XYZ file of C-alpha atoms in Angstrom:
604
model
C -42.096 38.529 11.263
C -43.709 40.342 14.151
C -43.914 43.795 15.711
C -42.412 44.459 19.144
C -42.245 47.510 21.401
C -38.763 48.238 22.728
C -38.081 50.949 25.289
C -34.935 53.027 24.877
C -33.604 56.502 25.621
C -31.878 58.814 23.165
C -30.250 60.915 25.879
C -28.325 58.203 27.700
C -25.578 56.539 25.709
C -25.934 53.166 27.436
C -29.671 52.975 26.706
C -29.800 54.076 23.094
C -31.646 51.926 20.587
C -28.669 50.093 18.997
C -27.316 49.127 22.452
C -30.710 47.971 23.678
C -31.216 45.923 20.509
C -27.884 44.150 20.887
C -28.682 43.290 24.517
C -31.788 41.548 23.196
C -29.673 39.805 20.520
C -31.279 41.823 17.726
C -29.386 43.349 14.820
C -30.600 46.217 12.571
C -31.518 44.982 9.115
C -31.491 48.539 7.730
C -28.340 50.361 8.729
C -29.881 53.832 8.494
C -33.113 52.763 10.229
C -33.010 50.582 13.379
C -36.765 50.007 13.369
C -36.395 46.800 11.296
C -34.310 44.155 13.043
C -33.425 40.460 12.753
C -32.474 38.026 15.515
C -28.771 37.279 15.843
C -29.374 33.517 15.682
C -30.845 34.007 12.219
C -28.286 36.363 10.790
C -25.367 34.260 12.070
C -26.474 31.360 9.898
C -24.279 30.964 6.860
C -27.289 29.811 4.881
C -28.419 33.422 4.627
C -25.371 34.057 2.473
C -26.720 31.426 0.060
C -30.124 33.138 -0.005
C -31.270 31.474 -3.228
C -35.048 31.861 -2.984
C -37.716 33.877 -4.708
C -37.536 37.607 -3.847
C -39.433 38.322 -0.625
C -40.710 41.706 0.430
C -41.862 43.266 3.677
C -43.226 46.611 4.809
C -41.082 48.861 6.962
C -42.766 50.921 9.700
C -42.698 54.010 7.465
C -44.544 52.137 4.699
C -41.512 51.556 2.472
C -41.366 48.217 0.621
C -38.137 46.359 1.425
C -36.534 43.459 -0.393
C -35.079 41.022 2.148
C -32.155 39.816 0.055
C -31.042 43.385 -0.651
C -31.192 44.336 3.001
C -29.320 41.223 4.053
C -26.497 42.061 1.651
C -26.150 45.385 3.475
C -26.406 44.046 7.029
C -24.321 40.870 6.711
C -20.925 42.583 6.132
C -21.383 44.784 9.201
C -22.442 41.835 11.339
C -19.587 39.666 10.037
C -16.987 42.323 10.908
C -18.481 42.759 14.366
C -18.403 38.985 15.015
C -14.835 38.685 13.695
C -13.658 41.318 16.170
C -15.573 39.626 18.996
C -14.046 36.214 18.211
C -10.573 37.743 18.156
C -11.116 39.414 21.536
C -12.280 36.157 23.098
C -9.494 34.080 21.562
C -6.810 36.467 22.796
C -8.373 37.178 26.204
C -8.792 33.518 27.165
C -6.006 31.985 25.004
C -8.481 29.625 23.318
C -7.424 26.763 21.066
C -7.610 27.281 17.297
C -6.568 25.318 14.237
C -7.101 21.735 13.120
C -7.638 19.371 16.107
C -6.016 16.425 14.315
C -2.876 18.375 13.343
C -2.186 20.446 16.441
C -0.682 17.726 18.638
C 0.582 15.387 15.918
C 4.171 14.185 16.251
C 4.593 13.060 12.653
C 4.919 15.277 9.598
C 1.776 17.108 8.531
C 0.439 17.229 4.978
C -0.195 20.602 3.319
C -2.238 20.502 0.103
C -2.191 23.437 -2.350
C -4.285 24.397 -5.377
C -5.733 27.401 -7.228
C -9.306 28.216 -8.245
C -9.910 30.533 -11.204
C -13.681 30.544 -10.694
C -13.465 32.816 -7.628
C -12.517 35.860 -9.707
C -13.645 39.487 -9.299
C -14.404 42.126 -11.908
C -12.406 45.369 -12.024
C -14.105 48.522 -10.818
C -13.535 52.093 -11.892
C -12.589 54.426 -9.026
C -13.019 51.824 -6.309
C -12.736 53.833 -3.108
C -13.014 50.844 -0.751
C -9.334 50.013 -1.360
C -8.378 53.025 0.778
C -10.821 52.221 3.600
C -9.410 50.605 6.745
C -11.910 49.023 9.129
C -11.138 48.324 12.796
C -10.213 44.651 13.120
C -9.352 44.217 9.436
C -6.404 42.037 10.508
C -8.888 39.470 11.827
C -10.668 39.410 8.454
C -7.254 38.828 6.851
C -6.408 35.976 9.241
C -6.562 33.334 6.483
C -4.794 35.467 3.872
C -1.126 35.830 3.015
C 0.378 38.895 4.675
C 2.282 41.393 2.469
C 5.637 40.533 4.083
C 5.206 36.859 3.136
C 4.621 37.468 -0.576
C 7.358 35.758 -2.614
C 8.213 37.141 -6.056
C 9.411 34.307 -8.291
C 9.313 34.937 -12.027
C 11.180 31.914 -13.376
C 9.400 29.374 -15.590
C 8.865 25.699 -14.812
C 11.031 23.632 -17.144
C 11.502 20.610 -14.926
C 9.093 17.749 -14.352
C 6.165 16.704 -16.476
C 5.341 18.705 -19.607
C 1.664 17.651 -19.591
C 0.717 20.486 -17.208
C 1.148 24.055 -18.451
C -0.636 25.927 -15.639
C 2.639 27.300 -14.242
C 3.773 28.516 -17.677
C 0.498 30.115 -18.782
C 1.087 33.725 -19.806
C -1.665 34.617 -22.268
C -5.387 35.140 -21.945
C -7.451 38.295 -21.781
C -7.928 38.943 -18.052
C -7.886 42.735 -18.111
C -11.494 42.924 -16.988
C -10.619 41.061 -13.780
C -9.061 42.626 -10.704
C -8.478 39.185 -9.166
C -8.342 36.159 -11.456
C -8.918 33.644 -8.664
C -7.840 32.366 -5.257
C -4.909 30.137 -4.326
C -5.126 28.277 -1.010
C -3.579 25.629 1.226
C -5.294 23.202 3.589
C -4.087 20.465 5.899
C -4.723 16.794 5.144
C -8.061 17.009 6.983
C -9.322 19.847 4.775
C -8.891 22.591 7.398
C -8.053 25.866 5.552
C -4.641 27.276 6.478
C -3.934 30.186 4.160
C -5.286 31.802 0.988
C -4.039 34.351 -1.533
C -5.604 36.382 -4.338
C -4.332 35.554 -7.829
C -3.881 38.353 -10.346
C -2.250 36.497 -13.273
C -3.803 34.359 -16.040
C -2.192 31.185 -14.660
C -0.756 29.734 -11.464
C 2.751 31.079 -10.966
C 5.304 29.783 -8.488
C 4.848 32.941 -6.423
C 1.438 31.854 -5.124
C 2.396 28.470 -3.728
C 5.736 29.765 -2.422
C 4.004 32.636 -0.603
C 1.419 30.315 0.941
C 4.076 27.789 2.003
C 6.162 30.568 3.551
C 3.233 31.547 5.769
C 2.478 27.904 6.650
C 6.106 27.329 7.683
C 5.803 30.275 10.079
C 2.754 28.742 11.798
C 3.512 27.433 15.271
C 2.102 23.924 14.840
C 3.418 23.296 11.307
C 6.852 24.792 10.683
C 9.205 22.777 8.442
C 7.684 19.461 9.622
C 5.372 19.217 6.606
C 4.766 17.329 3.376
C 3.444 19.189 0.336
C 0.795 17.848 -2.039
C 0.417 19.855 -5.259
C -1.087 19.122 -8.670
C 2.208 20.054 -10.337
C 4.464 18.821 -7.544
C 6.987 17.419 -10.020
C 7.942 21.019 -10.937
C 8.282 22.471 -7.441
C 11.625 21.234 -6.078
C 13.897 23.719 -7.891
C 11.805 26.729 -6.878
C 11.990 25.666 -3.210
C 15.770 25.391 -3.447
C 16.065 28.860 -4.987
C 13.779 30.527 -2.400
C 15.940 31.406 0.599
C 13.078 31.501 3.105
C 11.923 27.993 2.093
C 15.203 26.081 1.943
C 14.150 24.357 5.181
C 11.540 22.385 3.200
C 13.462 21.905 -0.055
C 13.783 18.157 0.574
C 10.199 17.443 1.696
C 8.273 14.819 -0.318
C 5.958 16.401 -2.913
C 3.400 13.992 -4.403
C 0.490 14.709 -6.750
C -3.176 14.073 -5.948
C -4.543 10.792 -7.254
C -7.028 12.564 -9.538
C -4.415 14.739 -11.264
C -1.640 12.139 -11.293
C -3.432 10.268 -14.084
C -2.560 13.080 -16.464
C 1.148 12.978 -15.613
C 3.650 10.933 -17.555
C 4.606 7.457 -16.221
C 7.900 8.704 -14.734
C 5.977 11.226 -12.622
C 3.413 8.618 -11.613
C 6.118 6.274 -10.349
C 7.814 8.950 -8.237
C 4.832 11.160 -7.242
C 1.856 8.800 -6.876
C 0.843 8.689 -3.166
C -0.386 5.107 -3.539
C 3.000 3.648 -4.551
C 5.313 5.812 -2.439
C 5.946 5.369 1.272
C 4.705 7.700 3.987
C 1.347 8.816 2.607
C -1.074 6.224 3.892
C -4.400 6.376 2.044
C -4.481 10.132 1.410
C -5.777 11.156 -1.998
C -4.337 14.691 -1.981
C -7.533 16.268 -3.366
C -8.487 18.232 -0.229
C -8.687 21.566 -2.080
C -11.149 20.200 -4.643
C -13.599 19.506 -1.810
C -13.161 23.002 -0.410
C -13.648 24.622 -3.833
C -16.852 22.608 -4.225
C -18.061 23.935 -0.881
C -17.264 27.525 -1.924
C -18.890 27.231 -5.361
C -22.003 29.044 -4.111
C -19.940 32.200 -3.617
C -18.625 32.437 -7.188
C -21.329 34.629 -8.694
C -21.963 36.424 -5.399
C -18.398 37.709 -4.960
C -17.650 38.454 -8.607
C -19.116 41.969 -8.487
C -18.362 42.821 -4.852
C -15.876 45.384 -3.648
C -12.474 43.958 -2.733
C -13.137 44.396 1.010
C -16.559 42.731 0.980
C -15.266 39.897 -1.194
C -12.451 39.132 1.212
C -14.834 39.395 4.176
C -17.323 37.018 2.543
C -14.674 34.451 1.625
C -13.090 34.709 5.088
C -16.475 34.066 6.714
C -17.054 31.126 4.384
C -13.603 29.692 5.187
C -14.296 30.073 8.910
C -17.588 28.217 8.554
C -15.932 25.481 6.473
C -13.185 25.134 9.091
C -15.798 24.730 11.821
C -17.489 22.017 9.771
C -14.191 20.143 9.559
C -13.744 20.395 13.336
C -17.284 19.166 14.006
C -16.902 16.094 11.769
C -13.257 15.222 12.479
C -14.070 12.191 14.638
C -16.507 10.756 12.108
C -13.976 11.172 9.304
C -11.154 9.527 11.255
C -13.370 6.587 12.176
C -14.409 6.166 8.538
C -10.737 6.207 7.476
C -9.918 3.637 10.148
C -12.570 1.220 8.894
C -11.389 1.693 5.334
C -7.761 1.001 6.289
C -8.758 -2.139 8.208
C -10.736 -3.439 5.229
C -7.868 -2.787 2.823
C -5.394 -4.443 5.188
C -7.637 -7.476 5.585
C -8.015 -7.900 1.828
C -4.273 -7.373 1.262
C -3.330 -10.035 3.810
C -5.810 -12.438 2.263
C -4.333 -11.903 -1.221
C -0.757 -12.252 0.055
C -1.606 -15.569 1.700
C -2.974 -16.827 -1.593
C 0.345 -15.842 -3.220
C 2.212 -17.786 -0.542
C 3.519 -14.733 1.324
C 2.958 -14.311 5.045
C 2.913 -10.984 6.818
C 5.900 -11.892 8.966
C 7.954 -13.100 5.967
C 10.241 -10.075 5.963
C 12.627 -11.533 3.415
C 9.932 -11.948 0.731
C 8.457 -8.521 1.446
C 11.875 -6.834 1.276
C 12.554 -8.593 -2.004
C 9.296 -7.200 -3.423
C 10.337 -3.709 -2.337
C 13.826 -4.118 -3.837
C 12.488 -5.260 -7.224
C 9.944 -2.418 -7.224
C 12.634 0.213 -6.534
C 14.770 -1.264 -9.294
C 11.838 -1.110 -11.704
C 11.267 2.572 -10.893
C 14.899 3.431 -11.672
C 14.917 1.513 -14.949
C 11.546 2.906 -16.077
C 12.501 6.517 -15.345
C 15.847 6.053 -17.119
C 14.210 4.524 -20.203
C 11.780 7.443 -20.458
C 14.224 10.265 -19.867
C 16.978 8.898 -22.111
C 16.866 8.097 -25.818
C 17.019 9.580 -29.301
C 14.650 12.132 -30.805
C 12.640 9.399 -32.548
C 12.358 7.503 -29.293
C 11.172 10.659 -27.493
C 8.548 11.254 -30.221
C 7.270 7.691 -29.796
C 7.068 8.194 -26.044
C 5.031 11.368 -26.535
C 2.605 9.524 -28.816
C 2.232 6.735 -26.231
C 1.709 9.250 -23.445
C -0.889 11.243 -25.427
C -2.846 8.061 -26.122
C -2.683 7.082 -22.447
C -4.043 10.479 -21.344
C -6.866 10.311 -23.938
C -7.850 6.837 -22.678
C -7.763 8.042 -19.044
C -10.124 10.925 -19.905
C -12.431 8.535 -21.751
C -12.484 6.207 -18.740
C -13.471 9.026 -16.382
C -16.347 10.145 -18.596
C -17.419 6.562 -19.298
C -17.534 5.804 -15.562
C -19.717 8.872 -14.920
C -21.950 7.911 -17.858
C -22.609 4.445 -16.419
C -23.642 5.694 -12.965
C -27.321 5.094 -12.275
C -29.604 8.039 -11.530
C -27.905 10.694 -13.648
C -31.161 11.934 -15.077
C -32.073 12.481 -18.728
C -30.295 15.822 -19.305
C -27.047 14.776 -17.608
C -27.073 11.423 -19.395
C -27.441 13.170 -22.760
C -24.606 15.562 -21.913
C -22.320 12.724 -20.770
C -23.147 10.721 -23.887
C -21.972 13.623 -26.064
C -18.806 14.018 -23.958
C -18.174 10.275 -24.150
C -18.464 10.343 -27.940
C -16.076 13.300 -28.172
C -13.581 11.552 -25.862
C -13.734 8.394 -28.008
C -13.053 10.444 -31.135
C -10.059 12.007 -29.360
C -8.762 8.499 -28.562
C -9.130 7.606 -32.263
C -7.039 10.635 -33.306
C -4.334 9.863 -30.770
C -4.375 6.198 -31.822
C -3.677 7.206 -35.425
C -0.578 9.176 -34.357
C 0.442 6.319 -32.065
C 0.273 3.762 -34.900
C 2.346 6.042 -37.154
C 5.141 6.291 -34.566
C 5.062 2.567 -33.767
C 5.363 1.697 -37.481
C 8.198 4.218 -37.970
C 10.256 2.889 -35.052
C 8.930 -0.039 -33.006
C 9.010 0.390 -29.216
C 9.534 -2.710 -27.109
C 6.336 -3.842 -25.404
C 3.917 -1.837 -27.602
C 1.964 -2.920 -30.657
C -0.344 -1.442 -33.297
C -4.129 -1.384 -32.898
C -6.410 -1.405 -35.909
C -9.564 -0.321 -34.103
C -10.312 2.029 -31.198
C -12.287 -0.640 -29.340
C -9.207 -2.850 -29.330
C -7.135 -0.384 -27.317
C -10.109 0.589 -25.105
C -10.752 -3.009 -24.126
C -10.298 -3.465 -20.362
C -7.812 -6.307 -20.845
C -5.891 -4.722 -23.719
C -2.115 -5.046 -23.690
C -1.746 -1.259 -23.909
C -3.699 -0.782 -20.666
C -1.571 -3.415 -18.974
C 1.669 -1.738 -20.084
C 0.530 1.732 -18.984
C -0.610 0.604 -15.525
C 2.306 1.577 -13.283
C 1.549 -1.216 -10.813
C 1.552 -3.902 -13.531
C 4.851 -2.916 -15.128
C 6.642 -5.813 -13.455
C 7.361 -9.120 -15.086
C 5.938 -12.206 -13.443
C 2.820 -12.605 -11.338
C 3.945 -11.059 -8.040
C 1.112 -9.150 -6.241
C 2.678 -5.695 -6.259
C -0.681 -3.904 -6.098
C -1.569 -5.852 -2.934
C 1.924 -5.238 -1.564
C 1.465 -1.472 -1.926
C -2.043 -1.704 -0.481
C -0.744 -3.419 2.658
C 2.003 -0.813 3.100
C -0.371 2.110 2.678
C -2.930 0.582 5.062
C -0.302 0.070 7.775
C 0.917 3.654 7.313
C -2.648 4.950 7.472
C -3.271 3.193 10.774
C -0.127 4.689 12.300
C -1.118 8.167 11.067
C -4.681 7.735 12.374
C -3.388 6.792 15.821
C -1.378 10.032 15.932
C -4.341 12.088 14.670
C -6.849 10.551 17.098
C -4.525 11.253 20.025
C -4.237 14.860 18.856
C -8.031 15.260 18.625
C -8.588 13.969 22.155
C -5.866 16.259 23.556
C -7.410 19.185 21.698
C -10.844 18.364 23.156
C -9.463 18.256 26.706
C -7.603 21.550 26.214
C -10.516 23.517 24.757
C -12.922 22.380 27.487
C -10.487 23.363 30.252
C -9.843 26.757 28.646
C -13.551 27.495 28.348
C -14.114 26.431 31.951
C -11.550 28.994 33.060
C -13.167 31.627 30.835
C -16.621 31.031 32.329
C -15.243 31.242 35.878
C -13.512 34.531 35.096
C -14.835 37.002 37.742
C -16.550 40.209 36.682
C -14.607 43.296 37.754
C -15.678 46.496 39.486
C -19.255 47.558 38.826
C -19.770 49.729 35.776
C -22.830 49.355 33.608
C -20.988 49.227 30.227
C -18.266 46.993 31.682
C -20.849 44.795 33.376
C -22.756 44.185 30.136
C -19.508 43.584 28.221
C -18.154 41.004 30.681
C -21.544 39.424 31.232
C -21.917 39.015 27.475
C -18.444 37.473 27.244
C -19.299 34.938 29.950
C -22.604 34.135 28.248
C -20.877 33.473 24.914
C -18.185 31.342 26.548
C -20.796 29.350 28.478
C -22.581 28.543 25.248
C -19.285 27.537 23.630
C -18.449 25.379 26.658
C -21.722 23.534 26.310
C -21.001 22.794 22.650
C -17.374 21.863 23.398
C -18.414 19.344 26.057
C -20.863 17.719 23.665
C -18.184 17.646 20.954
C -15.624 16.139 23.359
C -18.083 13.435 24.382
C -18.736 12.607 20.737
C -14.992 12.374 19.946
C -14.442 10.091 22.950
C -17.238 7.869 21.702
C -15.934 7.800 18.111
C -12.210 7.479 18.842
C -12.159 5.633 22.168
C -10.493 2.264 22.569
C -13.777 0.334 22.904
C -14.962 1.643 19.543
C -11.688 0.581 17.920
C -11.859 -2.902 19.442
C -15.413 -3.346 18.149
C -14.436 -2.151 14.666
C -11.468 -4.548 14.565
C -13.690 -7.420 15.695
C -16.182 -6.761 12.889
C -13.479 -6.308 10.227
C -10.946 -8.961 11.280
C -10.270 -11.887 8.958
C -10.766 -14.621 9.902
C -13.242 -13.493 12.628
C -11.945 -13.851 16.173
C -13.064 -12.286 19.479
C -11.119 -9.222 20.670
C -10.048 -11.057 23.826
C -7.790 -13.350 21.747
C -4.579 -11.479 20.818
C -3.697 -14.214 18.323
C -5.772 -12.458 15.677
C -3.407 -10.977 13.071
C -5.425 -7.780 12.757
C -5.881 -7.345 16.506
C -2.270 -8.095 17.414
C -0.668 -5.950 14.726
C -3.058 -2.994 14.840
C -4.410 -2.769 18.361
C -1.260 -3.661 20.309
C 1.402 -2.016 18.144
C -0.423 0.747 16.267
C -3.561 1.888 18.078
C -2.751 2.223 21.774
C -5.155 3.297 24.474
C -5.393 7.055 24.937
């Protein structure tokens, strides 16, 4: 903090204190008193919105004691609205690129992930007058949010699909003290936020995801060429068919994220698991969980805000998160590429041990045929049968879910470096999960004794069913359902790795095109001539050019980094390090080099 003398004139509009401050890149910290200011480079930092430090105080020129955090909470909304309007002006004036770099120029179908978060709720307020206030540029603040004309009203219940998830049927709960019960959102497969919507019901209804998908379909670079990933995807098909504005995507594939799929019944896992179904590569479908984790710092902050400030804060946070995804897109794609190469190498090695070569199309097609046949027979055996058979299936499924929960907690418990308090908490959770397995095992044994089910047996002790090599675990693993010793897990791994490499090639090409386009657009913006002399117009256009020049500098550095990360030389080096057996890149006889570099990853 320091004192500075600034000359201004109250009589002339163009030289008043607020204008002079902004020309010096200073912003008033106290809205009613411009004598206390903060530099724009400081206030633009998103870290100020996470101002979790001990209260700090300073003295204003009139001797008043000021609390920094309080003053920031007053100044930040005004600054954020001003910057939102400025960004909109620049984007429209110079037709600048926006959106996810890896999706914009993709030729293949794009993944849209959807999920709701009930932590980002907001308390009701009596006589909230801010609802009737309309700020200039409010449409820019609402850029990520579902527009009123895209809201879909769908009141039917979800009777299809897996019965393990009840989020779409949840009607109860005391939520009267909440104006908004949470936020529902969609992102692309790279985590870039696309659209969000306030939730006002106790549970996730079909209306939220249908409204978000309707707005995504209307986006220029997405349209109907999408795939949808949703935690309850097995229940979504009928609602898409019944929604007239979304019939164009009624037949799109709808898998479930790999974290949530474990709690679905086996029939859903076979048809909705992205690891055993074609076209998904190595996506995990949990993009929203990462975004919610990033926004967790805003939960308590936005809970007592006005509706306008809450939306402004979340919009600013989403914009910052989107910029993070753009900045790190090359690093993430390179990391995915290395992972896919490693998985492909290991899969080929395992297939060779099983006597199957990569070019043995007959053997590979036979594996696929037997797998498809197994899916049909498994789904039919689960969906058909008497009441007693259905009750036995429910007991088996409940035990499987209890074991899956125990495994998750047990894995977290065994991680080194948890600390004493977390270890104690996980130990208690692990004990509770084991007791839940014991209760489900008792019901399971009762049903098995009442009417034996082929392939399942009784277990006297909990440790017997929890054993890693137990027969129950083997039967409930969807990849090990086959008879014989064919390497179906490796077969799926090879397919997903090949798909991932094809997808990555498309995404990397899109990123490099995006980088070229944004640099050229900013070059044109910087060269834009300043018009006829007028002091206000001169400062406005000069400021625009200054901002664009700074963006151009960052864009050039970003483009250089993407070229370095995604260029052909980098890919050749990565293939050389990961190929098995090792062979120099100059020899196209290498299986990895020939199949990936020549046919999948072409030079840009």
